[in-house]
Tab-separated table of C-alpha atoms and ligand atoms in Angstrom:
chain	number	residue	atom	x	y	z
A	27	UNK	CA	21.776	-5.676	4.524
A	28	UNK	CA	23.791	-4.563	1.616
A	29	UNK	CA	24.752	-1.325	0.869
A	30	UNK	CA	22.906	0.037	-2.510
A	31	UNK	CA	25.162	0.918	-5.401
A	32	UNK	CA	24.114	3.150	-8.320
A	33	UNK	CA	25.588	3.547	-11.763
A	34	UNK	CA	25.695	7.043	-12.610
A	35	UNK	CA	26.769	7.644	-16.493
A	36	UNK	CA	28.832	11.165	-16.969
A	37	UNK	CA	30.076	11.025	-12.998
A	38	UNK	CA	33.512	12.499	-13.322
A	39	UNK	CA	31.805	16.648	-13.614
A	40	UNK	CA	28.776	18.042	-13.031
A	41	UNK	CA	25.628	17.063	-12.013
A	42	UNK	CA	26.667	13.162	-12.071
A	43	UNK	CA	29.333	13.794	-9.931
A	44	UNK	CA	27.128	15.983	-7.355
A	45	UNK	CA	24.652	13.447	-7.910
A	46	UNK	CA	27.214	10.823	-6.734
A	47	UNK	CA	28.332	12.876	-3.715
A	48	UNK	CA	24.889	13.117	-2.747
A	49	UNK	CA	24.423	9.369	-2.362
A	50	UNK	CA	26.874	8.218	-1.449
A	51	UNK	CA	25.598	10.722	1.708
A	52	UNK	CA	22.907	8.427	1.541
A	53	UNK	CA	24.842	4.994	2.118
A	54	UNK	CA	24.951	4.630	-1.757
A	55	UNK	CA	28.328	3.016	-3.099
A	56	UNK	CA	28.976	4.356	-6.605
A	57	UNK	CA	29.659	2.625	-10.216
A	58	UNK	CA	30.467	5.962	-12.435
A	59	UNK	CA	31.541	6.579	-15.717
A	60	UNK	CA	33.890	8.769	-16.901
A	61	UNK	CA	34.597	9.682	-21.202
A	62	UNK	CA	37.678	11.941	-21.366
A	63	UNK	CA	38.801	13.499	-17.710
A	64	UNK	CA	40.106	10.096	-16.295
A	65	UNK	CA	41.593	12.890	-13.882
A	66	UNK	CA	38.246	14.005	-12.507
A	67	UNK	CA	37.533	10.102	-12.276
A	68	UNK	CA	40.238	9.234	-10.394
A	69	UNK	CA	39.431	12.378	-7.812
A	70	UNK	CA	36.025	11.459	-7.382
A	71	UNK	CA	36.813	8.092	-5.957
A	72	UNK	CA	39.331	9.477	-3.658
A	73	UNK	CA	36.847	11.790	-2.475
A	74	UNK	CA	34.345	9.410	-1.837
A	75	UNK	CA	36.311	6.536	-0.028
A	76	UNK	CA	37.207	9.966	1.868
A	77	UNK	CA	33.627	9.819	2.998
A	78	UNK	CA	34.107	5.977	4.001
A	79	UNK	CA	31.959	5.205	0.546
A	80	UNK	CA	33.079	2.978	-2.027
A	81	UNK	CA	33.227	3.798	-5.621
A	82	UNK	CA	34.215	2.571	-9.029
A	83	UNK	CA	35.280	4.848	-12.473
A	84	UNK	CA	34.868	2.852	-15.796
A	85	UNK	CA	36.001	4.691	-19.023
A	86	UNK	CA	32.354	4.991	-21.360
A	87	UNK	CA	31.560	6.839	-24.012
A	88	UNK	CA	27.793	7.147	-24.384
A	89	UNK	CA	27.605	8.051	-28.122
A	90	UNK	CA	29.087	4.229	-29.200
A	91	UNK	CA	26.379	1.906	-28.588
A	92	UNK	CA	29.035	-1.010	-30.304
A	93	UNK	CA	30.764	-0.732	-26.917
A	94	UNK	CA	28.284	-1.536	-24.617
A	95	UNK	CA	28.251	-5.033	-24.513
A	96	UNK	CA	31.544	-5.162	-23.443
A	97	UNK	CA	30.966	-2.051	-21.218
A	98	UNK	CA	28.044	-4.596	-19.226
A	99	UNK	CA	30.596	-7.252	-19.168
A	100	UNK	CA	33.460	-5.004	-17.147
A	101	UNK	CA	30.703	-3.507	-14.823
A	102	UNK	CA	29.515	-7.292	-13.752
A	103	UNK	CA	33.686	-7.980	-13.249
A	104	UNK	CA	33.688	-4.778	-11.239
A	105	UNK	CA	30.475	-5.687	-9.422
A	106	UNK	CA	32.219	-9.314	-8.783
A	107	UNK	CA	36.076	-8.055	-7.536
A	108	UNK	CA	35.055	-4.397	-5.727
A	109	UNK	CA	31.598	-5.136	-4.005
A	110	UNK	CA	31.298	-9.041	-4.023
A	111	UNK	CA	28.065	-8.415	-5.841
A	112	UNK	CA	25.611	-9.594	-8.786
A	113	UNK	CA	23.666	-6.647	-9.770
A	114	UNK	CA	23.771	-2.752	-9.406
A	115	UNK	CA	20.095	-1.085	-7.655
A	116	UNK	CA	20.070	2.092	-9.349
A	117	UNK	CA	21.068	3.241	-13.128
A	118	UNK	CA	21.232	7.042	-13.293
A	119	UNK	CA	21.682	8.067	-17.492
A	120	UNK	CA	23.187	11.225	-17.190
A	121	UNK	CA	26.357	11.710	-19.333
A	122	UNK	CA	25.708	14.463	-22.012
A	123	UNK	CA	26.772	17.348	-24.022
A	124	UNK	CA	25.404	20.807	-25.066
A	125	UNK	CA	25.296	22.128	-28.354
A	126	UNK	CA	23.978	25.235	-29.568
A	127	UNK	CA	22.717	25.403	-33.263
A	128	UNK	CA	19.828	27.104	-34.612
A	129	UNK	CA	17.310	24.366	-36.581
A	130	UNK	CA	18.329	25.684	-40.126
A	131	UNK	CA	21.734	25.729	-39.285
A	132	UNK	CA	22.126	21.906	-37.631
A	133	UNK	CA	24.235	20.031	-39.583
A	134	UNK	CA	24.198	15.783	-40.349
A	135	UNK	CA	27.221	15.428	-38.091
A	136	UNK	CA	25.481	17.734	-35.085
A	137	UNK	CA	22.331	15.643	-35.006
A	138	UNK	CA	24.095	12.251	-35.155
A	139	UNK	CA	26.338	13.253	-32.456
A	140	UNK	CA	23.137	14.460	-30.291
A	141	UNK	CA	21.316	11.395	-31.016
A	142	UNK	CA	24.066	9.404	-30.331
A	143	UNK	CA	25.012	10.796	-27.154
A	144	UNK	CA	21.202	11.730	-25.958
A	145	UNK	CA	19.017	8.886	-27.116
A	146	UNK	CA	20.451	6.426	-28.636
A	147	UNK	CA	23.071	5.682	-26.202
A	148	UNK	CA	20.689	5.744	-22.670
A	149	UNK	CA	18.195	3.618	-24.876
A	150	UNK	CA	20.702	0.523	-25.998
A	151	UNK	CA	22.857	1.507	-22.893
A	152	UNK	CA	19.857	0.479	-20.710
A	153	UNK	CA	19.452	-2.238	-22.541
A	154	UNK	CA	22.631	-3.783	-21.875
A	155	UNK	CA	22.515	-2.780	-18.621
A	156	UNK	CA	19.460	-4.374	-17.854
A	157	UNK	CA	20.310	-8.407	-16.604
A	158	UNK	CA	22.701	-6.432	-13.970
A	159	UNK	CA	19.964	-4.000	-12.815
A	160	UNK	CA	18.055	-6.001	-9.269
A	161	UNK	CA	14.336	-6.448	-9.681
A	162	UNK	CA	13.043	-3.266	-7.622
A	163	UNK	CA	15.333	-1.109	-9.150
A	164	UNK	CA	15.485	2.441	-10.315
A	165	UNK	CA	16.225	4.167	-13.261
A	166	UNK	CA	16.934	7.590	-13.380
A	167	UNK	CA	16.825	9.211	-17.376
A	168	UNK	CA	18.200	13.072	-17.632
A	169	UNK	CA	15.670	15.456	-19.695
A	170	UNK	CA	16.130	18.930	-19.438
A	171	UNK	CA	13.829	22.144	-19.395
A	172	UNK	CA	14.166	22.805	-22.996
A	173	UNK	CA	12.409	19.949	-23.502
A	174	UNK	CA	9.036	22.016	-21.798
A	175	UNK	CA	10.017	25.552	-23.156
A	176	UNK	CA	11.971	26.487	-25.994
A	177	UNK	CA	14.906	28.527	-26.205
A	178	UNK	CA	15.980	28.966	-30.191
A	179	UNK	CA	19.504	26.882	-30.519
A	180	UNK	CA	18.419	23.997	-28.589
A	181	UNK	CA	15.761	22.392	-31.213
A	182	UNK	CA	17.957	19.576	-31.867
A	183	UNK	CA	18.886	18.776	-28.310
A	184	UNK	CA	15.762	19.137	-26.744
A	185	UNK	CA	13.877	17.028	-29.418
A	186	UNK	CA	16.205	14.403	-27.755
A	187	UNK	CA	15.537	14.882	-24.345
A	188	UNK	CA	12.461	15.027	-25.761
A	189	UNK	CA	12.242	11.135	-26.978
A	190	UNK	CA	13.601	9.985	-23.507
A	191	UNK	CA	10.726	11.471	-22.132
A	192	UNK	CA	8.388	9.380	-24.074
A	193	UNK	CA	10.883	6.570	-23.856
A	194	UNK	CA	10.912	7.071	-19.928
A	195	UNK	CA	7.025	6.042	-19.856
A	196	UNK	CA	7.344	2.840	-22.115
A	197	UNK	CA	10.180	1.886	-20.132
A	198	UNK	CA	8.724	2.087	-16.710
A	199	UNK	CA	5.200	0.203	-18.295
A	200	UNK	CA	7.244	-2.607	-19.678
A	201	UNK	CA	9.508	-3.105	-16.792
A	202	UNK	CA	7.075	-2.977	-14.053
A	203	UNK	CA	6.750	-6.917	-14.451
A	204	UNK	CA	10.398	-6.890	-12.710
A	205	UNK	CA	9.221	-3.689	-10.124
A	206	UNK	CA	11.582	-1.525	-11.413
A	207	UNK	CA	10.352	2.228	-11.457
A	208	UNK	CA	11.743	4.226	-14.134
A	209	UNK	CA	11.338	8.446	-13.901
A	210	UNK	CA	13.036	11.334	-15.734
A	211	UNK	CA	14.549	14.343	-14.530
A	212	UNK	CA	14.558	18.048	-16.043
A	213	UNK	CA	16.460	20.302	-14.900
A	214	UNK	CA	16.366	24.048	-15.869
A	215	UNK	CA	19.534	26.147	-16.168
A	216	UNK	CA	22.288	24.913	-13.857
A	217	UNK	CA	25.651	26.433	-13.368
A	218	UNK	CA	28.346	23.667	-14.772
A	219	UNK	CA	31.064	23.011	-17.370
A	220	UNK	CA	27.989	21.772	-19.700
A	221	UNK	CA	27.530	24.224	-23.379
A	222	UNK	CA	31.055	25.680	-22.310
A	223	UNK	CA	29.983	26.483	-18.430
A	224	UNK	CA	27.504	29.650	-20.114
A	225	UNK	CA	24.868	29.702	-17.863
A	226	UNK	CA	27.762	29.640	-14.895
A	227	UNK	CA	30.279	31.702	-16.280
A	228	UNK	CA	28.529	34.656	-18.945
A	229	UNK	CA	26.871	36.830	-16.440
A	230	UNK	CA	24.239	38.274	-19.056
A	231	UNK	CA	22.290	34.250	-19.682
A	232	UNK	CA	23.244	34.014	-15.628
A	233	UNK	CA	20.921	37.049	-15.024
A	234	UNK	CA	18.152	35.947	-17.745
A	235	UNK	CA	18.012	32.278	-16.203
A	236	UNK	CA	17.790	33.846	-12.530
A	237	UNK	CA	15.049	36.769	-14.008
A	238	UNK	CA	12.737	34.034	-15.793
A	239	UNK	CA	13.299	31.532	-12.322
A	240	UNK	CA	10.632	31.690	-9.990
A	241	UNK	CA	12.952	31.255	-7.374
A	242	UNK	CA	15.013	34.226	-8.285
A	243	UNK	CA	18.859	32.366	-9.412
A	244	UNK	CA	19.941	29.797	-11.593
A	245	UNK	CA	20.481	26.335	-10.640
A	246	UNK	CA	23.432	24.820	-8.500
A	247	UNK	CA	24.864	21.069	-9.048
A	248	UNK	CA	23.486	20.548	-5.504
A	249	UNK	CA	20.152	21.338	-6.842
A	250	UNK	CA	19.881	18.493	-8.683
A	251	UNK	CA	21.717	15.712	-6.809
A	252	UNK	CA	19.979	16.608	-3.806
A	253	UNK	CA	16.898	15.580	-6.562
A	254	UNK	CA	18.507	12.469	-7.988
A	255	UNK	CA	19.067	11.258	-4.485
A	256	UNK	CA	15.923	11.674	-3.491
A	257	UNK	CA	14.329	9.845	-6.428
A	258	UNK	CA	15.935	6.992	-5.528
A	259	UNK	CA	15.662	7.124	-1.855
A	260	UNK	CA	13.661	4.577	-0.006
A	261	UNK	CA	9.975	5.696	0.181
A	262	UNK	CA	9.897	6.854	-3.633
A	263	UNK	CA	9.264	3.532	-5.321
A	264	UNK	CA	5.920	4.473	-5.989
A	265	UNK	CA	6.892	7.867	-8.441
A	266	UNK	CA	6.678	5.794	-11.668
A	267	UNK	CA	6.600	7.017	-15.253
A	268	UNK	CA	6.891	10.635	-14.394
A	269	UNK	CA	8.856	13.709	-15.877
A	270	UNK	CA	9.470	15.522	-12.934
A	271	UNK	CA	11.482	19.191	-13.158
A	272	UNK	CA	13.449	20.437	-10.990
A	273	UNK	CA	14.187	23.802	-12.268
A	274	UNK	CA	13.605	26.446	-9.274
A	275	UNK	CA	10.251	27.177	-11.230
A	276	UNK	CA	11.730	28.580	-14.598
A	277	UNK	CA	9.482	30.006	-17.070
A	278	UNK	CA	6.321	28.989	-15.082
B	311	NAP	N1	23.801	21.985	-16.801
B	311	NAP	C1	22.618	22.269	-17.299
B	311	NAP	O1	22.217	23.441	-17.428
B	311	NAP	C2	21.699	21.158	-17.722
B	311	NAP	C3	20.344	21.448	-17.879
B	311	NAP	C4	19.463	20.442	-18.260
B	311	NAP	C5	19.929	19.177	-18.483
B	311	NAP	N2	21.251	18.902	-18.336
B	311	NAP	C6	21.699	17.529	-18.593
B	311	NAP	O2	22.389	17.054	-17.451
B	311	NAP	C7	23.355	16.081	-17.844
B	311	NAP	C8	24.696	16.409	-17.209
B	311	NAP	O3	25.097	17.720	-17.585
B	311	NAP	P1	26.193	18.540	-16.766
B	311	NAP	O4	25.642	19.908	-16.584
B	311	NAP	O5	26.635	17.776	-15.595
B	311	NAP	O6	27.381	18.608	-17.855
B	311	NAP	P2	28.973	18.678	-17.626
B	311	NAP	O7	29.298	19.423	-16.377
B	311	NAP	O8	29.518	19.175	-18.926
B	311	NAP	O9	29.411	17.147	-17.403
B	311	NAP	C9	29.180	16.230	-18.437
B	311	NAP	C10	29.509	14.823	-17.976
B	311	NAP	O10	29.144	13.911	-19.018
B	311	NAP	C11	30.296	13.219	-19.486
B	311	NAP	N3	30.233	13.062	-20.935
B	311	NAP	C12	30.242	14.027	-21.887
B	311	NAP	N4	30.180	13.466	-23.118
B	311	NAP	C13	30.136	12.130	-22.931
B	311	NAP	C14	30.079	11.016	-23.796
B	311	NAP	N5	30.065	11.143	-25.128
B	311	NAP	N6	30.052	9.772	-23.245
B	311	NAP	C15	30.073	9.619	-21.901
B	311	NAP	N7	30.155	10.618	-21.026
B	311	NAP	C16	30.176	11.864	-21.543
B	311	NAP	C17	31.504	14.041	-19.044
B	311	NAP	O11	32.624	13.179	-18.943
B	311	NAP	P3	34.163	13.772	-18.947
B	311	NAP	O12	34.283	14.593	-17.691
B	311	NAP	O13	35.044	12.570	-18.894
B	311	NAP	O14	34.301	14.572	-20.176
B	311	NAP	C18	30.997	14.609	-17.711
B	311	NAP	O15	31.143	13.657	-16.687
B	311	NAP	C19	23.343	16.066	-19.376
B	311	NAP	O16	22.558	14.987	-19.828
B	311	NAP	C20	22.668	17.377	-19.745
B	311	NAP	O17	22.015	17.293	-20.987
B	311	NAP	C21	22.150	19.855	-17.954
């Protein structure tokens, strides 16, 4: 049977990356994408044929939907030369940045760069993407917390993360006809290089996040690919149209 392969948007850091390692754990060969750290690309996929998995780093910036018709076209090439296949099983829209603005204070240029990046990109990305998705597939959308509690700063962001909830549930009703299960995850608080590596590296939001975290620390990159590979392991098809947190239990 062939090995599954999952394209995983924002893979060279963070939580796509983790997300990644954890699959590929799972017999999962890897399509990511990369925007500016062709570096951390490059190291991923040495890591993971490492492992004996196979992987793939394509150059993407999520916030310019006018290149993703050409982006489709190089991932069905890559599909063709590196794994002798048609389609991809798995499409994990995670890439994203943080931004920190108070509502009165978000400018034009902030909120067109957060819709961009947070919305409009994983809507026409997935759209693109779509013919080289297999029937009985899996998409995985990124929410976040904020989009459940509200932290002042984050109105803009979180109203985005908001939409792909909504735009999670429409998705997974209109593409049921091909059995393809579409779910969003939130995380909380997790310690990476995302908003400037804060809630890892500034000790007094580290001890807030851990104090209002049911579980008693912030969140680790393992949390949540150890989540993402478990939405898309076998025996989960039936989760379907669901925001589902994974946050340790903060601000219960
Ligand atoms: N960390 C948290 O606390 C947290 C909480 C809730 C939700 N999230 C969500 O989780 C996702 C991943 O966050 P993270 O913590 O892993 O962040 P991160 O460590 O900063 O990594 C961000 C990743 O996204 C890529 N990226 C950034 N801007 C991009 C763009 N315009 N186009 C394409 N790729 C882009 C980066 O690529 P380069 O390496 O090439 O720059 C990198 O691979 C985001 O959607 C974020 O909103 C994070």
């Amino acid at each position: 049977m062939n090995r599954k392969i999952a394209l995983i948007t924002g893979a060279s850091r963070g939580l796509g990356k983790n997300a990644a390692l954890h699959l590929v754990a799972q017999g999962v060969d890897i399509i990511g994408t990369y925007n500016s750290r062709a570096d951390e690309a490059q190291a991923l996929v040495a890591e993971i044929e490492s492992l004996g998995g196979r992987a793939a780093m394509l150059q993407l910036d999520v916030g310019q939907s006018e290149h993703f018709a050409a982006f489709a076209f190089e991932v069905a090439k890559v599909l063709r030369s590196q794994f002798d296949r048609e389609h991809f099983d798995f499409l994990i829209n995670n890439a994203g940045i943080g931004m920190h603005a108070n509502f009165v204070d978000t400018t034009v240029e902030q909120f067109d760069l957060l819709v961009n990046i947070h919305f409009k990109g994983p809507f026409f990305l997935t759209q693109n993407l779509l013919p080289l998705l297999n029937d009985g597939g899996r998409i995985i959308n990124v929410s976040s917390g904020l989009a459940r509690f509200s932290l002042p700063g984050y109105g803009a962001y979180a109203a985005m993360k908001g939409a792909m909830e909504v735009l999670t549930r429409y998705q997974a009703k209109e593409l049921g006809a091909r059995n393809i299960s579409v779910n969003i995850l939130a995380p909380g608080a997790i310690e990476t290089d995302f908003g400037g590596g804060t809630v890892r590296d500034n000790a007094e939001v580290n001890k807030m996040v851990a104090g209002n975290t049911a579980l008693g620390r912030a969140g680790r990159p393992d949390d949540i690919g150890a989540a993402i590979a478990l939405l898309v392991a076998p025996g989960s098809q039936w989760i379907n149209g669901q925001r589902i947190e994974a946050s340790g239990g903060m601000f219960l």
